[in-house]
Tab-separated table of C-alpha atoms and ligand atoms in Angstrom:
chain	number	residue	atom	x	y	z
A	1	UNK	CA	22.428	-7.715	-40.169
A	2	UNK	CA	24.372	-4.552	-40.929
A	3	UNK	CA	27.709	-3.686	-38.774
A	4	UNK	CA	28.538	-0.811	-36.428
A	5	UNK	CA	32.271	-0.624	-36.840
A	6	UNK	CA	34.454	0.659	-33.860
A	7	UNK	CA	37.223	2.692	-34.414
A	8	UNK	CA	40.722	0.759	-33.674
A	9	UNK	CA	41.758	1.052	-30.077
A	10	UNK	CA	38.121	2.179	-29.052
A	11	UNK	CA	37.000	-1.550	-28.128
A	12	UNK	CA	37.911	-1.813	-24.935
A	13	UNK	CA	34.973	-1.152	-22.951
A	14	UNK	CA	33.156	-3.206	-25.504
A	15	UNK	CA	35.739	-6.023	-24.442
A	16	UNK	CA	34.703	-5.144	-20.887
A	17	UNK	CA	30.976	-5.554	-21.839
A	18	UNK	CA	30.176	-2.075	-20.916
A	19	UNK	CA	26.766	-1.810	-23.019
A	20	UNK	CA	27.228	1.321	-24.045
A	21	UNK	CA	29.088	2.599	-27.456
A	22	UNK	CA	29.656	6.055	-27.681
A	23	UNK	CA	29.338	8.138	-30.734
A	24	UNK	CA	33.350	8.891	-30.427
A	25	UNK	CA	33.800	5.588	-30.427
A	26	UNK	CA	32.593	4.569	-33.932
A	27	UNK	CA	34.503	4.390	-37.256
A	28	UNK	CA	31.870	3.677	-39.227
A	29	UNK	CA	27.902	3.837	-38.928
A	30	UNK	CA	25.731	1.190	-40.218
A	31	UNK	CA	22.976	2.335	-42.778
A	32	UNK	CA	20.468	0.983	-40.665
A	33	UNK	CA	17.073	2.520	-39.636
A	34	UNK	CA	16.815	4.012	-36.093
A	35	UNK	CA	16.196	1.200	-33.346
A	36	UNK	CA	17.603	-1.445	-35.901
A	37	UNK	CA	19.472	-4.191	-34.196
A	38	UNK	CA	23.240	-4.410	-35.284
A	39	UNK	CA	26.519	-6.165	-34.668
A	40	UNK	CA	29.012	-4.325	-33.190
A	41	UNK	CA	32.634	-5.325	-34.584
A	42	UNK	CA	35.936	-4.068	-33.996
A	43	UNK	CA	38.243	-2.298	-36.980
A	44	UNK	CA	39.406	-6.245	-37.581
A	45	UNK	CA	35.997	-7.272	-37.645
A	46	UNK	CA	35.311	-9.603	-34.989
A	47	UNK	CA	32.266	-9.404	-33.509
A	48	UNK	CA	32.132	-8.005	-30.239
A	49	UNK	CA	28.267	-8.223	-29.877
A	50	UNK	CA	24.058	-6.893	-30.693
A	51	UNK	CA	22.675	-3.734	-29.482
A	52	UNK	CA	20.037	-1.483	-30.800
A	53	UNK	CA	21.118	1.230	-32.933
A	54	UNK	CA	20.662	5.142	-32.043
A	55	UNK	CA	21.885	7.379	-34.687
A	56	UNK	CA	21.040	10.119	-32.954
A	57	UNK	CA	21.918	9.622	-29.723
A	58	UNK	CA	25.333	10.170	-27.921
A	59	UNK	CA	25.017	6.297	-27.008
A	60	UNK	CA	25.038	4.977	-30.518
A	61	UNK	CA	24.315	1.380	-29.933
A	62	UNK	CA	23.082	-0.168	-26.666
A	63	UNK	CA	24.230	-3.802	-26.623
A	64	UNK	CA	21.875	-6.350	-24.930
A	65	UNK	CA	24.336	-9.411	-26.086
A	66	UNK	CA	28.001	-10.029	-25.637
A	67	UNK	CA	29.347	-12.666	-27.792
A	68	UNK	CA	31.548	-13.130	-30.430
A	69	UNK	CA	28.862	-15.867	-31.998
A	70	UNK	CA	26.381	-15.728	-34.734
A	71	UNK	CA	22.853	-15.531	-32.869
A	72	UNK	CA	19.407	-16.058	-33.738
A	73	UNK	CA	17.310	-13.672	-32.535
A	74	UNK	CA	13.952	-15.408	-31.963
A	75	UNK	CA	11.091	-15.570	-29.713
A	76	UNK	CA	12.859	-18.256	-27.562
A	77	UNK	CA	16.006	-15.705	-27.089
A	78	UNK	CA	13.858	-13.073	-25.556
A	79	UNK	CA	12.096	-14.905	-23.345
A	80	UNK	CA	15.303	-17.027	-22.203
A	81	UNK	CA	15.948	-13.481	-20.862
A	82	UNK	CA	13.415	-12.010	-19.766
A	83	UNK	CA	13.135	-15.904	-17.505
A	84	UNK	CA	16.424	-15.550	-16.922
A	85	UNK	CA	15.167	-11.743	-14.733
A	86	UNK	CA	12.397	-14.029	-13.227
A	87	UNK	CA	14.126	-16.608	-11.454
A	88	UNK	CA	16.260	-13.902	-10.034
A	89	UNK	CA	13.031	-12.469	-8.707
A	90	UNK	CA	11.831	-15.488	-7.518
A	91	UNK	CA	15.075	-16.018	-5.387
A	92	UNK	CA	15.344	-12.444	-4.006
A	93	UNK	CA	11.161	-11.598	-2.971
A	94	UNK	CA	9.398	-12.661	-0.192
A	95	UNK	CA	6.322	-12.983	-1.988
A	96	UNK	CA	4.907	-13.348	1.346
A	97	UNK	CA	5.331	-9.445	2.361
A	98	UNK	CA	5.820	-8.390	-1.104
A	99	UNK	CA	4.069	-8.753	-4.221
A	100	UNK	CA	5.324	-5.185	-5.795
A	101	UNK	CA	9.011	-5.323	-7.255
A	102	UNK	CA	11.050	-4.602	-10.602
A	103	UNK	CA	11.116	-7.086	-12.695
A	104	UNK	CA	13.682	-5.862	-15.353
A	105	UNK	CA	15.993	-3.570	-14.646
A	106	UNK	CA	17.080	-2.154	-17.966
A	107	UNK	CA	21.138	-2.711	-18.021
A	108	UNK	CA	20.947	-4.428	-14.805
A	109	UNK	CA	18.977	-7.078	-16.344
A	110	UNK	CA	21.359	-7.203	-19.749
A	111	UNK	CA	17.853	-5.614	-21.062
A	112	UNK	CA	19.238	-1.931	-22.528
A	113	UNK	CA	15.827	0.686	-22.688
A	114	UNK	CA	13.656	-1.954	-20.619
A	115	UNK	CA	11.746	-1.887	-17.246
A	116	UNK	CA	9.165	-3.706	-15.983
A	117	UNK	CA	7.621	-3.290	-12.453
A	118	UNK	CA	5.593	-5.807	-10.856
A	119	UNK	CA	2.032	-4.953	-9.289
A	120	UNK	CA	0.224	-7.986	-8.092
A	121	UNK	CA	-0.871	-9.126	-11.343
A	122	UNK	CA	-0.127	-6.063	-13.375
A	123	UNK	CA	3.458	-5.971	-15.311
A	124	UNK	CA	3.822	-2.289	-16.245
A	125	UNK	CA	6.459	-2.122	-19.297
A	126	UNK	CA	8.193	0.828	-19.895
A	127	UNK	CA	10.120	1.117	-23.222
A	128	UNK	CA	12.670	3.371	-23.043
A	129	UNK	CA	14.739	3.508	-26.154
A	130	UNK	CA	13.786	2.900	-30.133
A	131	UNK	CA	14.084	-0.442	-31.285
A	132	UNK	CA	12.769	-2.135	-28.004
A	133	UNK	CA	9.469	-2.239	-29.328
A	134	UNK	CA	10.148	-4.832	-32.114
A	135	UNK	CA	10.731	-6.965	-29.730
A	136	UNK	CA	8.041	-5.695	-27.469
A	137	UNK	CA	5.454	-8.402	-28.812
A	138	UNK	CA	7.773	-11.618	-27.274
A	139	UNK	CA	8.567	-9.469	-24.024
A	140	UNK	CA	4.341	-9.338	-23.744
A	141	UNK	CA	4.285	-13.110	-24.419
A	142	UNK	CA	6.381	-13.562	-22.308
A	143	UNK	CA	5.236	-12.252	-19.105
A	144	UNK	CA	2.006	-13.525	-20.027
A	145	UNK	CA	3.344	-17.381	-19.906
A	146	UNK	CA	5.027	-16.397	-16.651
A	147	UNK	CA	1.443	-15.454	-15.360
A	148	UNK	CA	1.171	-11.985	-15.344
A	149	UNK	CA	-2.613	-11.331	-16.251
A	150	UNK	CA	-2.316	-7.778	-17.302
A	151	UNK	CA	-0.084	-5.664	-19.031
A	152	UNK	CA	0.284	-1.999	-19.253
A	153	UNK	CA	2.141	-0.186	-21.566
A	154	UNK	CA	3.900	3.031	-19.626
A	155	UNK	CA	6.292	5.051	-22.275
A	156	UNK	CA	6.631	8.641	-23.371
A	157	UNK	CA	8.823	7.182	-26.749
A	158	UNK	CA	6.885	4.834	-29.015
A	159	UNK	CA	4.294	6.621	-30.059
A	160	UNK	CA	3.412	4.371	-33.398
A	161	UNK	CA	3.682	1.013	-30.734
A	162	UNK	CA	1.169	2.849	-28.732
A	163	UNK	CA	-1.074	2.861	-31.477
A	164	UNK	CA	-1.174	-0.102	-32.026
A	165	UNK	CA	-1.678	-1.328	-28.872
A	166	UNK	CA	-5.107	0.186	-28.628
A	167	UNK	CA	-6.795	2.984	-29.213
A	168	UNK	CA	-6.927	5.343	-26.217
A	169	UNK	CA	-5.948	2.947	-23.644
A	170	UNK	CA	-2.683	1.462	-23.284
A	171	UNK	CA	-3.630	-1.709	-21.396
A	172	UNK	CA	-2.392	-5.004	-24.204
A	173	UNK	CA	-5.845	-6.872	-23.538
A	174	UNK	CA	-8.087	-6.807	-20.491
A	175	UNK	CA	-7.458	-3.414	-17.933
A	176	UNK	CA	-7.098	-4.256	-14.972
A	177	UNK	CA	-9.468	-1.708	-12.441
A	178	UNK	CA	-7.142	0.700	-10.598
A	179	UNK	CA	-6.352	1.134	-8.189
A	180	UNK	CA	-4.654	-1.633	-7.491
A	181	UNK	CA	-3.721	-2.642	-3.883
A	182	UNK	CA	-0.160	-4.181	-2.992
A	183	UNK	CA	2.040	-4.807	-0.535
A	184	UNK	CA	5.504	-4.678	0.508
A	185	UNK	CA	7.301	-5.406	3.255
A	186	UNK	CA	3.694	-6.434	4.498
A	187	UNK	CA	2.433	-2.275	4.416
A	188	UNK	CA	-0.466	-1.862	1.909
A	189	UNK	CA	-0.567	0.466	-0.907
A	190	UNK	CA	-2.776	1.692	-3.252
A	191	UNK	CA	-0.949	2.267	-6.410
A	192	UNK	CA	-2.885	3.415	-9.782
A	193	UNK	CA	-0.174	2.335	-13.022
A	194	UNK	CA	-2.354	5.084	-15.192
A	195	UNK	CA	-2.174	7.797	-13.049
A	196	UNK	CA	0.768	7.436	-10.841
A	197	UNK	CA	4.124	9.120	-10.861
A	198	UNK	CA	6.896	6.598	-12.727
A	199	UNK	CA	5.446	3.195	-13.033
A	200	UNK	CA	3.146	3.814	-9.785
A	201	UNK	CA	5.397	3.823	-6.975
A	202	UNK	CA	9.209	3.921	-6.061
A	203	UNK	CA	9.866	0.553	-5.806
A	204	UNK	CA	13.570	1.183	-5.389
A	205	UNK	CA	13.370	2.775	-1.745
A	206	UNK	CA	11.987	-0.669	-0.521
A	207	UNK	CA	14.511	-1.579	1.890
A	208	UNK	CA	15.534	1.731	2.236
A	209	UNK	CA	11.999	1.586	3.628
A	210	UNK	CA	12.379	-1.128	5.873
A	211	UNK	CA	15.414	0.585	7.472
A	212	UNK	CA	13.833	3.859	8.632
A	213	UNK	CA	11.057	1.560	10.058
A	214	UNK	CA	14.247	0.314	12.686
A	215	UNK	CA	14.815	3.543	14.192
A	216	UNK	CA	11.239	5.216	14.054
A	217	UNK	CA	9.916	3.574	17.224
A	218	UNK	CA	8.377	7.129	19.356
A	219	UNK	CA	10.313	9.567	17.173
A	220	UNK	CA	9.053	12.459	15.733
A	221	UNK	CA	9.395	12.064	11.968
A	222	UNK	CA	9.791	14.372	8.610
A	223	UNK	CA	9.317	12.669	5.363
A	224	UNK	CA	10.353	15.007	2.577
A	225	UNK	CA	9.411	14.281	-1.227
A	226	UNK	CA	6.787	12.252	0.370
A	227	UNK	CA	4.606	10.839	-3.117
A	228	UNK	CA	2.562	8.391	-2.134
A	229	UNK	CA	3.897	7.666	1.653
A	230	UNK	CA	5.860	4.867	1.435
A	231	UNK	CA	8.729	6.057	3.786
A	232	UNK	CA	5.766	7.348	6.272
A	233	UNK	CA	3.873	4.538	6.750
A	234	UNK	CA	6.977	2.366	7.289
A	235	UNK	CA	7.945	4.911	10.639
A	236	UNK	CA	3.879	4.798	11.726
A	237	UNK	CA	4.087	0.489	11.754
A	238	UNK	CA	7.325	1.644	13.413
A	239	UNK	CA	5.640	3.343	16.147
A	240	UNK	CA	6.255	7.023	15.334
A	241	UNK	CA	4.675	9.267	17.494
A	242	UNK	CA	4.218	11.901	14.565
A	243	UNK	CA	4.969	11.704	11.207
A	244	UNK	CA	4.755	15.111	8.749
A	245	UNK	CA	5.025	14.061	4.744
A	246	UNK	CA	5.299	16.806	2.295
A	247	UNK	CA	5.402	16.882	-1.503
A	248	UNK	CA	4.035	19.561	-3.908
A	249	UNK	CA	1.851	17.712	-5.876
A	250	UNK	CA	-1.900	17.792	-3.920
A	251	UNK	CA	-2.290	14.106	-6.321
A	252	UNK	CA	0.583	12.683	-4.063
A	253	UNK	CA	-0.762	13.589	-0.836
A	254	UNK	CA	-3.979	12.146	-1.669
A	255	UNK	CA	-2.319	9.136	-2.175
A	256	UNK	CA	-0.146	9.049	0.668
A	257	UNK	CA	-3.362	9.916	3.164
A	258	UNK	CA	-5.390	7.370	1.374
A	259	UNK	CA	-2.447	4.935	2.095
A	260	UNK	CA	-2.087	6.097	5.905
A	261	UNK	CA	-5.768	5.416	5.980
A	262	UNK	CA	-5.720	2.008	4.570
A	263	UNK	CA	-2.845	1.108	7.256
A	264	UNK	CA	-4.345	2.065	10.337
A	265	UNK	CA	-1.002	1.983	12.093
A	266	UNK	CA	-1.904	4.476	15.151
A	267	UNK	CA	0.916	7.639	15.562
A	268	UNK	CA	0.011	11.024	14.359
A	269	UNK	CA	0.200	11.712	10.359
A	270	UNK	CA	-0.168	14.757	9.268
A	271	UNK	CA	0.445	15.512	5.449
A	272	UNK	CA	1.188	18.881	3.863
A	273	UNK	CA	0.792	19.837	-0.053
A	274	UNK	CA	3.470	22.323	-0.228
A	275	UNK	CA	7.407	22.891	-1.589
A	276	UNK	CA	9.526	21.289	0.739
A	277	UNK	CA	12.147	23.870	0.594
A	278	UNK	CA	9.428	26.187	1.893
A	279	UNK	CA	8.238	23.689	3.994
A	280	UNK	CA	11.547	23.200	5.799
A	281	UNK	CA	12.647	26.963	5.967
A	282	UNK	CA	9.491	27.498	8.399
A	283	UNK	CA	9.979	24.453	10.378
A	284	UNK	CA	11.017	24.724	13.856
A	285	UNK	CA	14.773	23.679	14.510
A	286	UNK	CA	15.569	20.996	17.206
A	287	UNK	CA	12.008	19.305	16.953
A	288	UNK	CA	12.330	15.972	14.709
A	289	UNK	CA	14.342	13.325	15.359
A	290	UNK	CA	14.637	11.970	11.722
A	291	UNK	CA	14.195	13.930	8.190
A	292	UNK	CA	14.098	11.904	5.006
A	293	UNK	CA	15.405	13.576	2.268
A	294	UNK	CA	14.555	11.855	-1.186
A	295	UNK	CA	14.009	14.792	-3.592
A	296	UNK	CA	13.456	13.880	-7.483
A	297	UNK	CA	16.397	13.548	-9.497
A	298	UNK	CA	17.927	17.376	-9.730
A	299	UNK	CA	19.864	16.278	-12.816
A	300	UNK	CA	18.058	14.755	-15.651
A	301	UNK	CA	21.525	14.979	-17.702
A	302	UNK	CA	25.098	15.411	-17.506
A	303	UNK	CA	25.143	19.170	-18.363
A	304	UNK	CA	22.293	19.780	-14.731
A	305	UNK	CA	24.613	18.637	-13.237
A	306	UNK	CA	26.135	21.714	-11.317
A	307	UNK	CA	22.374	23.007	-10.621
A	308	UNK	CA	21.521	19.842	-9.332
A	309	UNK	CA	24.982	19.637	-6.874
A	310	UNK	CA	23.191	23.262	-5.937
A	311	UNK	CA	20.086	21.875	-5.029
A	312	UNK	CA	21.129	19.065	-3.274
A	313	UNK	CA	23.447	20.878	-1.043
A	314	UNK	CA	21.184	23.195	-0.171
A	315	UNK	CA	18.691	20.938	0.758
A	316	UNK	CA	21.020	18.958	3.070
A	317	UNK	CA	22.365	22.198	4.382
A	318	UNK	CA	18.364	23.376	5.669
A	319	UNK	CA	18.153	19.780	7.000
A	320	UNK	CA	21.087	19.989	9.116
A	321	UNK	CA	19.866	23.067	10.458
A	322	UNK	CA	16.598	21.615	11.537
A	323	UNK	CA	17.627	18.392	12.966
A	324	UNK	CA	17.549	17.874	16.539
A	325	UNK	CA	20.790	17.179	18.545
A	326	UNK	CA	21.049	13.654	18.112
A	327	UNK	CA	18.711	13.021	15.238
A	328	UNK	CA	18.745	11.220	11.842
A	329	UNK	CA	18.742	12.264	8.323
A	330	UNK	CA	18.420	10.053	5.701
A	331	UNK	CA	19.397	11.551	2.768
A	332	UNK	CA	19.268	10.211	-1.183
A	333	UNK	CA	19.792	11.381	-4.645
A	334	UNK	CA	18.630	8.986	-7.695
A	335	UNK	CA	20.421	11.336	-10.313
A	336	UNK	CA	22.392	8.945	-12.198
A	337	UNK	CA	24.921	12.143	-13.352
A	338	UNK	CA	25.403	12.239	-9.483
A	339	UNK	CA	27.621	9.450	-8.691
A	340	UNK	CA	28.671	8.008	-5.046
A	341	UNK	CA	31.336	10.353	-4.353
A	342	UNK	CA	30.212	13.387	-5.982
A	343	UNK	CA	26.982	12.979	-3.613
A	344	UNK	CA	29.102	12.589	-0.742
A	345	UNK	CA	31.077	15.400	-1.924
A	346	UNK	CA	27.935	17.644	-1.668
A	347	UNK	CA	26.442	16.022	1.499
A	348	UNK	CA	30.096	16.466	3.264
A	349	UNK	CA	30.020	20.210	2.114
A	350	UNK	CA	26.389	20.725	3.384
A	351	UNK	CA	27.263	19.457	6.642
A	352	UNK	CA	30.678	21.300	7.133
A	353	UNK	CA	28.626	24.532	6.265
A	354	UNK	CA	25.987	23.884	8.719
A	355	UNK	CA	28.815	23.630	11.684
A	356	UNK	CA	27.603	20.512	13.461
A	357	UNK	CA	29.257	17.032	13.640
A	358	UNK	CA	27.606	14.190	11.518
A	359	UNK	CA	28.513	10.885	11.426
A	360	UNK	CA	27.750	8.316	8.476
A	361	UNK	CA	26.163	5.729	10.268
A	362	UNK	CA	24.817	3.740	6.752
A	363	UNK	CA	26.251	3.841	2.761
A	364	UNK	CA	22.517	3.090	1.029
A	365	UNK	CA	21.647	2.306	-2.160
A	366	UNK	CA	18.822	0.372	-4.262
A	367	UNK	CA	17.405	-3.032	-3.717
A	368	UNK	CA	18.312	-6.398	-5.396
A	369	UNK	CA	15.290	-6.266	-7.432
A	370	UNK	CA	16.916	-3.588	-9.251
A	371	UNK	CA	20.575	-5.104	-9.565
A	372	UNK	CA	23.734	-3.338	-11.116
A	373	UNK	CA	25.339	-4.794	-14.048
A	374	UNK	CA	29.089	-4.670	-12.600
A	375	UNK	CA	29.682	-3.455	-16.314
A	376	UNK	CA	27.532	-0.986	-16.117
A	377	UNK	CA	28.410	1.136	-13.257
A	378	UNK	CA	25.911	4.123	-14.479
A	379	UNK	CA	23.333	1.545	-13.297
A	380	UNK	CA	23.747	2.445	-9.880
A	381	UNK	CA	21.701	5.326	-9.906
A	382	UNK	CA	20.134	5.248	-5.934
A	383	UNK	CA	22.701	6.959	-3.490
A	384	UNK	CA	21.635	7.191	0.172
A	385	UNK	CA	23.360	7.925	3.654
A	386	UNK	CA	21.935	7.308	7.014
A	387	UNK	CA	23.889	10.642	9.161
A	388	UNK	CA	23.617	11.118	12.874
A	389	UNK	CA	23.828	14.874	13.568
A	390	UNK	CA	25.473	15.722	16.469
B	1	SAH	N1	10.053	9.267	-1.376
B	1	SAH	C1	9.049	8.882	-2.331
B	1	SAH	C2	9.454	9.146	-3.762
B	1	SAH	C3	9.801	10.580	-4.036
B	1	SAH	S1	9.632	11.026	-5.704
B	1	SAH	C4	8.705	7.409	-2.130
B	1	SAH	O1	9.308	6.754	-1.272
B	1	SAH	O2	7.827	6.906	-2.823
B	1	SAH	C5	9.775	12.742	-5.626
B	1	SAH	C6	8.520	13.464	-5.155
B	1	SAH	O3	8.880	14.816	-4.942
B	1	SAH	C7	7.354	13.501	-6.120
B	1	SAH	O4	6.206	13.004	-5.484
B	1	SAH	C8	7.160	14.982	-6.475
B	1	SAH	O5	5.793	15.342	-6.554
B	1	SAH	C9	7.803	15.670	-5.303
B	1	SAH	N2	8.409	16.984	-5.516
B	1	SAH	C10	9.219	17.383	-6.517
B	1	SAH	N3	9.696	18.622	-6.285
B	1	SAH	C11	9.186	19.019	-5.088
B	1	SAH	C12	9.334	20.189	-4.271
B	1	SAH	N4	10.124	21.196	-4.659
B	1	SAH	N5	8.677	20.234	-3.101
B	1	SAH	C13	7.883	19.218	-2.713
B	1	SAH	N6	7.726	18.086	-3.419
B	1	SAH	C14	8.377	17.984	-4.599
């Protein structure tokens, strides 16, 4: 295996575990191939760990192992980990209520450039970095000997992988017929793995979910960035007298009045395919009692982020104009160039322009089944906050 020398004095977030090596950080490349596996060793020499090398990447090596050992990087060391992310799963889900959930959570899961979301039966696998798919073959073994029946391949990077896998469909064997209906928290959904946004669904705003459910009971009720319903059909089981979702994609709202449908919760739904900036600069002011706010990441990467601090404000700024006295916003950003306390930076700024008092009633972030890697603090890419306007 070749070596990925750090420069001297550079190791210390190595030492730290911090998966991550940085292009600034490296004295001397390996010649290795693109998505090569190599040991990372300080100017000395010792060996600080494995990661999966990205010459071209400002992250030049993702490490997935920390350890100063020799290792032997087999079928049973793959698996070891990928069962090591399944009996954390089996600890944290009420299987009862819920049989959607992440699996692996790249970083979180000490699994760099891998995710894997649970449907039912289906494990979607998303590769997300070069290199991951030489290992692909024991990850699919894998989840098949932990009883997964189907497997779906969901990656933009890959391609040659893809080929492989089959021809025009990206399902590993059998496919299973979509969609496919799940539940969590005990609401159904319909979620299609081919079609759908992500993996299918936002699995991360689960008990986010759950918590707008506790305050919905007869309130009137504005779910923003809508998709496929989830946050809407948590306020109807609620007992929300009215619930409005909007997203601009017509695909979305299909989904989320199919789901609504399926439910049968009772409460008005009515769904709107439309820009939710637009959609919020006509709405009346003083007439719902919550707004959820969970817009698409504004910044894909570090140099959005100003445009996305923009867009965010902005949007929390029309909120707090519409809100009734009294009411609720629930407000998130999943940018992970948007950290805690620049969001709260933006969200404070929004409100102080908008002239009203708002208290933070709830810090929110993303489930267990999507852990952070205390390492890794990048991981924690799901920012909420529960506000009371005044
Ligand atoms: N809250 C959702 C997830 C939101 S994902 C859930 O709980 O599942 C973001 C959604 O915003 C996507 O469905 C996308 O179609 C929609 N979207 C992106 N930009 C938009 C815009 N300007 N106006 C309305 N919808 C938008």
């Amino acid at each position: 295996m070749k070596n990925l020398v750090l420069k001297s004095g550079r190791e210390r977030s190595l030492v730290n575990r911090h998966p991550w090596v940085f292009s600034g950080a490296v004295k001397q490349l390996p010649k290795a191939e693109n998505g090569e596996i190599v040991k990372v060793v300080t100017n000395h020499g010792d060996c600080l760990g494995y990661g999966f090398f990205s010459p071209d990447s400002q992250i030049t090596c993702r490490v997935f192992e920390f350890t100063a050992n020799e290792i032997t990087l087999d079928s049973h060391f793959w698996k070891s980990k990928l069962q090591s992310a399944f009996h954390l799963r089996q600890r944290l889900i009420r299987f009862e209520h819920t049989d959607c959930y992440r699996l692996i959570h790249a970083e979180g899961d000490f699994f760099p450039g891998i995710i894997v979301d649970i449907y039912g039966p289906v494990a979607v696998v998303q590769l997300l970095i070069k290199g991951t798919e030489r290992i692909s073959a024991f990850i699919f073994e894998g989840l098949k000997e932990l009883g997964y029946e189907y497997i779906y391949l969901k990656t933009k990077q890959n391609t040659q992988l893809l080929e492989q896998v089959e021809q025009g469909s990206r399902w590993l064997d059998a496919a299973c017929p979509m969609p496919i209906r799940v539940k969590e928290n005990g609401v159904l959904m319909e979620v299609n793995v081919e079609t759908g946004q992500k993996t299918g669904f936002f699995l991360d705003q689960r008990e986010n979910r759950r918590i707008v459910g506790n305050y919905s009971a007869g309130k009137k009720v504005l779910n923003t960035f809508s998709y496929s319903g989830g946050f809407s059909l948590y306020a109807l089981r609620a007992g929300a007298e009215l619930v409005h979702s909007v997203d601009s994609s017509k695909e979305a709202i299909a989904l989320c009045d199919a789901n609504v449908n399926l439910n049968q919760y009772g409460g008005t739904h009515e769904s709107y395919v439309e820009d939710v900036f637009d959609f919020l600069k006509r709405a009346a002011s003083d007439f719902y009692d919550i707004i959820i706010l969970d817009p698409p990441a504004f910044a894909k990467h570090a140099r959005a982020v100003d445009n996305a601090a923009r867009g965010y404000k902005n949007l929390n700024l029309i909120g707090f104009q519409k809100i009734r006295k009294g009411g609720l916003i629930f407000t998130y950003s999943c940018s992970q160039h948007v950290d805690k306390d620049l969001f709260r930076k933006i969200v404070f700024s929004a409100a102080a322009d908008s002239g009203r008092n708002v208290r933070i009633l709830q810090q929110l972030s993303q489930p267990e089944d999507h852990p952070i890697n205390i390492y890794h603090p990048e991981g924690e890419y799901l920012k909420g906050l529960l506000l009371e306007v005044e």
